[in-house]
Short mmCIF file of C-alpha atoms in Angstrom, two decimals:
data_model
loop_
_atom_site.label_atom_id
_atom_site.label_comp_id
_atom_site.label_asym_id
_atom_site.label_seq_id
_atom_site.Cartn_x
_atom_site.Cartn_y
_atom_site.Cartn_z
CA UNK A 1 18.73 26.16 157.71
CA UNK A 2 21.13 25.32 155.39
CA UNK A 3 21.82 27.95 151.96
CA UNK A 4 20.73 26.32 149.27
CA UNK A 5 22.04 27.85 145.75
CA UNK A 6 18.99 29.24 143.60
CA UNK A 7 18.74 27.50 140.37
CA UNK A 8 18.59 31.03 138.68
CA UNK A 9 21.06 33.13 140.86
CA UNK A 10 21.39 35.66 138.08
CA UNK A 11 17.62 36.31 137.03
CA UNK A 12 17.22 38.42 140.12
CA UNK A 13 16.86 38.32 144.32
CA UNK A 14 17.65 35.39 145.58
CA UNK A 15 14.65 32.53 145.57
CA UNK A 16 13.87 31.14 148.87
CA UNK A 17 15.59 27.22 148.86
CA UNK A 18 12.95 24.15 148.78
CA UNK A 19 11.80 23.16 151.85
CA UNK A 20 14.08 20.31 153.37
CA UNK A 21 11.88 17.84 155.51
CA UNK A 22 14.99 16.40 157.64
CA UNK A 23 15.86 20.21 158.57
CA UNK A 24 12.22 20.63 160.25
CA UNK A 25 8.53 20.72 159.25
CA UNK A 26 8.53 24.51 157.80
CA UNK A 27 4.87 24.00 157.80
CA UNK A 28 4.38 27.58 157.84
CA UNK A 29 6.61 28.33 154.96
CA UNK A 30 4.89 25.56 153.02
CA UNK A 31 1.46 26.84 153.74
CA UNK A 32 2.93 30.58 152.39
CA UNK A 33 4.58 28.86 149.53
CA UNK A 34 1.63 26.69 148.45
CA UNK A 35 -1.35 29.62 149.11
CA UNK A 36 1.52 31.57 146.75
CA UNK A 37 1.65 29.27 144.01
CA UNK A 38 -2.40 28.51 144.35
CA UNK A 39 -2.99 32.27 143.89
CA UNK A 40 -0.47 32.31 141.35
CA UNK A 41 -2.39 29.76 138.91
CA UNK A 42 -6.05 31.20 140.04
CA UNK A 43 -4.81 34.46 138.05
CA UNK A 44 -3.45 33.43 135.33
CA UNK A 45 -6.08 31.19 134.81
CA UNK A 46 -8.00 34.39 134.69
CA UNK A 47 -6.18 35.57 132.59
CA UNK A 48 -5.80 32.66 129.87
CA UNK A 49 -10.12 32.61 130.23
CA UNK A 50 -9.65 36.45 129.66
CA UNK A 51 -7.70 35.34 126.82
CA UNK A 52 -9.51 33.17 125.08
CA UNK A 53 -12.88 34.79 125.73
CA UNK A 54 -11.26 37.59 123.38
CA UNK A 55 -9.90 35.20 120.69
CA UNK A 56 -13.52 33.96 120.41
CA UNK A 57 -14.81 37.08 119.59
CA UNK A 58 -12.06 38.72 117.52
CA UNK A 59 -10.88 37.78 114.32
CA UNK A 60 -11.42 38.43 110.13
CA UNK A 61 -15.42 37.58 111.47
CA UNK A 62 -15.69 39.97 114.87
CA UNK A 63 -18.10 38.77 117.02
CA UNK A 64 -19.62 40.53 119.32
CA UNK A 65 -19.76 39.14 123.10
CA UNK A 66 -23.19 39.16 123.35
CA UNK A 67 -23.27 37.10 120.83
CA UNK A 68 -21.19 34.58 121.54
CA UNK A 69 -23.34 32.43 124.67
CA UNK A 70 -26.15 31.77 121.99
CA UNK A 71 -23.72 30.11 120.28
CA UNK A 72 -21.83 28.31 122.54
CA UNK A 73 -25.37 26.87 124.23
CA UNK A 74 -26.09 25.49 120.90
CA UNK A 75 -28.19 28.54 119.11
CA UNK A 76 -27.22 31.45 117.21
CA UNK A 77 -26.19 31.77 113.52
CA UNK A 78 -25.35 28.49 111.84
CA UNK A 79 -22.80 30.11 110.02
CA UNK A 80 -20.89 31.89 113.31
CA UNK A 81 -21.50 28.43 114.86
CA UNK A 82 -18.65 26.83 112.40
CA UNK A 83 -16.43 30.18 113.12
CA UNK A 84 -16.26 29.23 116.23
CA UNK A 85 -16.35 25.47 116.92
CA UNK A 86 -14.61 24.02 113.87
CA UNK A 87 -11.87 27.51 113.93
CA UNK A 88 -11.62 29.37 116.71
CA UNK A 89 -12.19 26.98 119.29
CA UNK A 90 -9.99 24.21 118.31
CA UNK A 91 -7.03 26.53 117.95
CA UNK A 92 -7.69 28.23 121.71
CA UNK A 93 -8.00 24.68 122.68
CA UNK A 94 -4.63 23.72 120.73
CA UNK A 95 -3.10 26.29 122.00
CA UNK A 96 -3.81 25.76 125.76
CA UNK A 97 -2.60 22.20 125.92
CA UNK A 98 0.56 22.85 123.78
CA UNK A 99 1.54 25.72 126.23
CA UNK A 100 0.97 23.44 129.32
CA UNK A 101 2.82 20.89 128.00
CA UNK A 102 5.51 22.83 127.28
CA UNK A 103 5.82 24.71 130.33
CA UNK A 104 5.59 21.66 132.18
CA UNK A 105 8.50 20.02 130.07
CA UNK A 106 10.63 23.49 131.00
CA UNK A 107 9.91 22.90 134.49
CA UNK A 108 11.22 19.29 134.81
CA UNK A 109 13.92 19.70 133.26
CA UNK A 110 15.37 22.75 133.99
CA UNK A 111 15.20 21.24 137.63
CA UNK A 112 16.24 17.69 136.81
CA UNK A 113 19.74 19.35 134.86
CA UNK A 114 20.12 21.75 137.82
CA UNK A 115 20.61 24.27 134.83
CA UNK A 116 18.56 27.42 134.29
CA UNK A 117 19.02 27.10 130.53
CA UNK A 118 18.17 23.57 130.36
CA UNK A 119 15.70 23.81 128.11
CA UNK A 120 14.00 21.25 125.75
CA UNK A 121 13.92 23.91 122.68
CA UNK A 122 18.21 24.76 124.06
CA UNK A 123 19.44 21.18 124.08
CA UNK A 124 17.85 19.51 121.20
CA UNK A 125 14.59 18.21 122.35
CA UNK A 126 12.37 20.08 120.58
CA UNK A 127 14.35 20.22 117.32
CA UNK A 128 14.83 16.27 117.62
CA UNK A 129 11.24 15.71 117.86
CA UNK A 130 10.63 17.54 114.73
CA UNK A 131 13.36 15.80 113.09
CA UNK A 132 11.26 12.70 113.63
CA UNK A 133 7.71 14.09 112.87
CA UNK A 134 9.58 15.50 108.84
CA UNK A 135 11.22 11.74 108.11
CA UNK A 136 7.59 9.95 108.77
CA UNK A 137 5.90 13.10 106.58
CA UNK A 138 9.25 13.60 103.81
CA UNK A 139 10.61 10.25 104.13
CA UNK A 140 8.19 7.57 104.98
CA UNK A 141 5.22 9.18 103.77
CA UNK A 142 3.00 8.88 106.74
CA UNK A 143 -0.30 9.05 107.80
CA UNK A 144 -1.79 11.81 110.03
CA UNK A 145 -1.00 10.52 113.10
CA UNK A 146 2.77 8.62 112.52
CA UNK A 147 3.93 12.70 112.72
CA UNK A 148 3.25 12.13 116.33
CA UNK A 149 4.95 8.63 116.81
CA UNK A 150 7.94 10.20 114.94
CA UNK A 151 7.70 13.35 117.13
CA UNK A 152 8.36 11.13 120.71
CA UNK A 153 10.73 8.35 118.76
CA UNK A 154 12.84 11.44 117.75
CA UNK A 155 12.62 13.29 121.22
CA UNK A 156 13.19 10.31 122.96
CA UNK A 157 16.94 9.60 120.62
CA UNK A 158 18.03 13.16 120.80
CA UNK A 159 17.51 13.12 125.00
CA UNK A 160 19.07 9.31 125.24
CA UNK A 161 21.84 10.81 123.03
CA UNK A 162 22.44 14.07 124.95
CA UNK A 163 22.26 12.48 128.18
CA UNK A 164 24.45 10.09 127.40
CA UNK A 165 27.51 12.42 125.92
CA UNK A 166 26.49 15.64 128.13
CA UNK A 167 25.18 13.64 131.58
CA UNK A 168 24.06 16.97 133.70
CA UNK A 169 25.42 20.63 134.51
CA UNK A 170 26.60 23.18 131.44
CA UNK A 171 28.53 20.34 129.98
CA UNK A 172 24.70 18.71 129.09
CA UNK A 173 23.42 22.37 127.75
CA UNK A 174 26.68 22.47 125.60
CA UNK A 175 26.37 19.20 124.00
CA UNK A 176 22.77 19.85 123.49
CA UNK A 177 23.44 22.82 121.17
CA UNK A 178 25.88 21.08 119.34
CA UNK A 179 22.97 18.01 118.81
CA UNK A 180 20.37 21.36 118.29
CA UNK A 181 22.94 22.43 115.54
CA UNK A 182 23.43 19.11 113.73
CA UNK A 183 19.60 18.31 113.50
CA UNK A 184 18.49 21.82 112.07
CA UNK A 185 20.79 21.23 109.41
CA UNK A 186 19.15 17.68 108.92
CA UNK A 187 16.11 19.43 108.80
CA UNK A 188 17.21 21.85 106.07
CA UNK A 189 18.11 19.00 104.21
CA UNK A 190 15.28 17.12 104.39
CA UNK A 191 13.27 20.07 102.95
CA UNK A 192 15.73 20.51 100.09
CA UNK A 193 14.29 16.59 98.87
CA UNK A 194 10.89 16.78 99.25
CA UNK A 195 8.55 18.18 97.20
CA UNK A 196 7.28 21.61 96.85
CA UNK A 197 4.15 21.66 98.33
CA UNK A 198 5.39 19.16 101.05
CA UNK A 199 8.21 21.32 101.69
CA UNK A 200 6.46 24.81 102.10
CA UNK A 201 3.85 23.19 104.83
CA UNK A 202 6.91 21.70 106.45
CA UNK A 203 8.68 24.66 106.28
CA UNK A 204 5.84 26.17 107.99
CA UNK A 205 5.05 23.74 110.64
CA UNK A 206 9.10 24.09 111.12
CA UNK A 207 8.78 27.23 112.80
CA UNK A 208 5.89 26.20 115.14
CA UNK A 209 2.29 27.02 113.70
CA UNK A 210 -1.61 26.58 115.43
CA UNK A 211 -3.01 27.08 111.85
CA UNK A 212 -5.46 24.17 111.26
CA UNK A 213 -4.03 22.28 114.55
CA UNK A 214 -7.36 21.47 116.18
CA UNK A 215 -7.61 17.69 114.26
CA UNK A 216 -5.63 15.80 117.07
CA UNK A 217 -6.80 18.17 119.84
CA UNK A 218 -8.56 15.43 121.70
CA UNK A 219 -5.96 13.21 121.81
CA UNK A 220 -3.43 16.14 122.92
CA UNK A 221 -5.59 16.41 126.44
CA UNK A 222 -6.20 12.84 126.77
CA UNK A 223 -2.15 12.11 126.86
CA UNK A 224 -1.94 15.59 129.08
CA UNK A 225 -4.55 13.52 131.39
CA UNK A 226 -2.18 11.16 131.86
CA UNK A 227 1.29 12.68 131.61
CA UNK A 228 0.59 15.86 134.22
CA UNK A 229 -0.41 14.40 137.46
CA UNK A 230 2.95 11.98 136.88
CA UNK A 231 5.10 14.97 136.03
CA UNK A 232 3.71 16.65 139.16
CA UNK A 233 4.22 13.23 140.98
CA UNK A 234 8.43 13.58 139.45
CA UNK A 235 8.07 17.27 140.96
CA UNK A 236 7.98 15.74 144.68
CA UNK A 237 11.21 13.86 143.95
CA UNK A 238 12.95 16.50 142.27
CA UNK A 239 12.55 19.04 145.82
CA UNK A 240 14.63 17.28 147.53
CA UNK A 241 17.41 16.71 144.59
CA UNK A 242 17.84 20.95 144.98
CA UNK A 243 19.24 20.83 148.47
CA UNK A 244 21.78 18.72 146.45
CA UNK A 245 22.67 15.11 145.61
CA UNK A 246 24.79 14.43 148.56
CA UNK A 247 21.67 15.60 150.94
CA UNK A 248 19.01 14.03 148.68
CA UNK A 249 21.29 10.54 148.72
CA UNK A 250 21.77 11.18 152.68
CA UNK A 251 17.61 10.87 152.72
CA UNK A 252 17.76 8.16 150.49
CA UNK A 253 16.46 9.29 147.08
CA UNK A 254 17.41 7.59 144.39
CA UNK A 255 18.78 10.64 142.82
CA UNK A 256 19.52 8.81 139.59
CA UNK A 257 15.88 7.19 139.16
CA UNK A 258 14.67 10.31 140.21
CA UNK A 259 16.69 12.32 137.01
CA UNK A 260 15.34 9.46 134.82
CA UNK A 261 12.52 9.55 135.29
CA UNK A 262 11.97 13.26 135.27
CA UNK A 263 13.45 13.88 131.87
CA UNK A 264 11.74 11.24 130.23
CA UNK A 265 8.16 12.65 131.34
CA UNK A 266 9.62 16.27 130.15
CA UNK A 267 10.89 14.11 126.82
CA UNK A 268 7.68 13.00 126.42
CA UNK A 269 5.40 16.28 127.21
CA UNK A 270 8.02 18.14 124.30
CA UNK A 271 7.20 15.32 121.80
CA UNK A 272 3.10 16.16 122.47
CA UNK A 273 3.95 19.65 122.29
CA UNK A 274 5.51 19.50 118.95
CA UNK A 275 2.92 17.13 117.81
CA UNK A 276 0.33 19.88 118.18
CA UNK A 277 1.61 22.90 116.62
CA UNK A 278 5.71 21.84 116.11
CA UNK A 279 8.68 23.11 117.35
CA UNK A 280 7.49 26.62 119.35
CA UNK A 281 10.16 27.98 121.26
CA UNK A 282 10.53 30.13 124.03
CA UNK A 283 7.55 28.90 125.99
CA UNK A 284 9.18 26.22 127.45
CA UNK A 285 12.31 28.19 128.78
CA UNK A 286 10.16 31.35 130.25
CA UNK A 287 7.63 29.48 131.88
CA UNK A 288 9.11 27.71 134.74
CA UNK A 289 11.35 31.36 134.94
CA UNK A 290 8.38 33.09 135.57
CA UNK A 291 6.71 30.73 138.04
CA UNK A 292 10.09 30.80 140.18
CA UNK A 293 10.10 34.97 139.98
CA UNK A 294 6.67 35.21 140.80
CA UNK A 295 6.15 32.64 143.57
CA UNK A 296 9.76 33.23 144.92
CA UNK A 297 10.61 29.42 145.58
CA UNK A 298 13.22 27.67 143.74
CA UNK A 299 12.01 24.57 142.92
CA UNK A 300 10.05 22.63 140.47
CA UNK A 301 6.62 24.13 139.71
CA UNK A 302 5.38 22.21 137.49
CA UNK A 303 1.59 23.48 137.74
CA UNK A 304 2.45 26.46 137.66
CA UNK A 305 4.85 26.40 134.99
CA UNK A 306 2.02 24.26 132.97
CA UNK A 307 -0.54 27.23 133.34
CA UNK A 308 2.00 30.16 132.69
CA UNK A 309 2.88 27.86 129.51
CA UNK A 310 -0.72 27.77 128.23
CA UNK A 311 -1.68 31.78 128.93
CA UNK A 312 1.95 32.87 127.27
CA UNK A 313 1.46 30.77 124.16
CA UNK A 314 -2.13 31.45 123.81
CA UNK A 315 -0.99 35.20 123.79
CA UNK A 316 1.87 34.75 121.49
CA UNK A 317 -0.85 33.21 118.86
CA UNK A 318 -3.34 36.53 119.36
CA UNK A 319 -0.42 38.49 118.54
CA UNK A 320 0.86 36.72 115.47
CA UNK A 321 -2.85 36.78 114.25
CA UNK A 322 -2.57 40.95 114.87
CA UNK A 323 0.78 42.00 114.03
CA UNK A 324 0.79 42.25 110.46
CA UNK A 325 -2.94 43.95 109.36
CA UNK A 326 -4.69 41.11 106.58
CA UNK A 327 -1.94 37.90 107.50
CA UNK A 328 -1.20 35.31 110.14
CA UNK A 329 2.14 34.52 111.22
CA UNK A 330 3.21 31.62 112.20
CA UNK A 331 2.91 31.78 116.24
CA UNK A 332 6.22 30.49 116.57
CA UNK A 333 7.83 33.43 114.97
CA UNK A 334 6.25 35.21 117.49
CA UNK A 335 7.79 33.12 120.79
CA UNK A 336 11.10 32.94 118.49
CA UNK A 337 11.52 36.76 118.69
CA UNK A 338 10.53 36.59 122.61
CA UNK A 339 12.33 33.81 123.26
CA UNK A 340 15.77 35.30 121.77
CA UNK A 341 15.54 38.47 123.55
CA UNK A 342 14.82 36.77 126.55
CA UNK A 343 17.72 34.37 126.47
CA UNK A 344 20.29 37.41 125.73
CA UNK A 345 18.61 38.79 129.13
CA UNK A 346 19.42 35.70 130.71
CA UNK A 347 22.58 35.35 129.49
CA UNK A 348 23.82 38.77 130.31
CA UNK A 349 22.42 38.42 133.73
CA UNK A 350 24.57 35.69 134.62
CA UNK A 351 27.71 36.82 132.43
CA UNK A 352 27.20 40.03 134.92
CA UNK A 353 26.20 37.92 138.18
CA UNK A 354 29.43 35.77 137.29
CA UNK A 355 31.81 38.59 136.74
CA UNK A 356 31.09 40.15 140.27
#
């Protein structure tokens, strides 16, 4: 079978290539590979129930577990009731979806730039889309849900723009920071003419925050219902694109189409993602990482990427509710610190891969 270059050559072994229908079934291999990723998901599933099931009953108001079914069948204290439905519950919830969608976003288009840093928080995405939600709440004064249409019109003309300078490869990443650069000093400025109290919750919501994120949480999983299953759909497409373009174009893929299409789905799962809780970093770079370490197949796993997402950001917001005794930080301080420590890792994995 032909060698296909991992995307990630210098985050450890080498990944096992996508499978390449016109090379043979591999049915075997796929069965291995898809039981992997199944079992994969099943755990940290888990996990994320393991999760949440402890950020239901911890908190300023402890609850204990036995508690806590009373409740959630309708009974129990009136006043624990609103702890957990109209607090804890809508942040879990937030949480979740914003971590899928993220990871999912990481996943597409890491693959679709053939680039292990491509992503949406490294080339502008994320930081474009919040540069859209602060002019409709600075600028144009806007309701509670324009943040979201300014979110996706401000993804959407920060991905059009940095595909069209940066096309794909590490010339794409580099033009990306340069775009990532440019808008957080928009950003600043914006902040610097609003008002005070606009300013300080902007600030806030800046660095990526669940507090009192549960208002929109329906319609986060209602676009989720309709934006996974088509980013999984782009996933198929994308399999074939990492045995390369000449091979995918050989097998008639429309490799182009195929790009398109796959980076405006992860465009558009960043822009709900920073709808819900802003610009949190870090999830969407680690995620499809770890789904590509732990299942040992370099391709696009967007599932699994999507459910690594939602446990790792969930986690990131128990530990910014812990980490400093009587205050909450904002949970994307938390995936900020991660997520910079993590990229050095990366980076000086492939500066030392490269140098060999």
């Amino acid at each position: 079978m032909t060698t296909v270059p991992p995307l990630g050559p210098a985050l450890g072994p080498p990944l096992r290539p996508p499978l390449d229908p016109a090379l043979g079934p591999g049915r075997r291999t796929l069965r291995r590979h898809t039981r992997r990723a199944a079992l994969t998901c099943l755990v940290v599933l888990l996990l994320s129930a393991g999760l949440a099931v402890g950020a239901l009953a911890s908190g300023r108001y402890a609850t204990p577990l036995a508690d806590l079914w009373p409740v959630l069948t309708g009974g129990g204290d009136p006043g624990l009731r609103f702890i957990l439905f109209e607090l804890r519950l809508p942040r879990i919830g937030t949480a979740l979806a914003v971590g899928a969608a993220l990871g999912a976003a990481g996943a597409l288009f890491q693959s679709a730039s053939r680039n292990p840093l491509g992503s949406p928080d490294i080339v502008g995405f994320t930081v474009g889309a919040a540069t859209g939600a602060l002019v409709v709440l600075l600028v144009l004064d806007g309701t509670p849900l324009t943040p979201a249409v300014g979110t996706a019109l401000g993804g959407t003309a920060v991905a059009a723009t940095t595909l069209l300078l940066g096309g794909t490869g590490q010339r794409l990443i580099l033009v990306g920071i340069g775009l990532c650069a440019l808008l957080t000093s928009v950003n600043a400025y914006l902040l610097t003419r609003a008002e005070v109290t606009d300013a300080q919750n902007a600030a806030v919501w800046l660095v990526g925050s669940l507090n009192g994120s549960g208002a929109h949480l329906p319609l986060l999983v209602g676009t989720l219902t309709v934006l996974l299953p088509l980013a999984v759909l782009a996933a198929r497409g994308l399999r074939l694109i990492e045995t390369g373009d000449d091979k995918a174009l050989s097998l008639g893929v429309p490799v182009r189409r195929q790009r398109r299409t796959a980076t405006a789905l992860a465009v558009a799962l960043t822009a709900v993602g920073v709808a819900g809780a802003g610009p949190v970093g870090f999830i969407a770079l680690a995620a499809p990482h770890l789904a590509r370490r732990i299942t040992r197949v370099a391709a696009p796993l967007v599932t699994t990427s999507a459910v690594l997402g939602a446990a790792l950001l969930l986690a990131a917001d128990q530990l910014a509710q812990r980490l400093v005794p009587g205050q909450q930080l904002p949970v994307g301080a938390v995936t900020g610190v991660l997520g910079g420590g993590y990229l050095a890792l990366v980076l000086a994995w492939t500066w030392r891969g490269g140098s060999r």
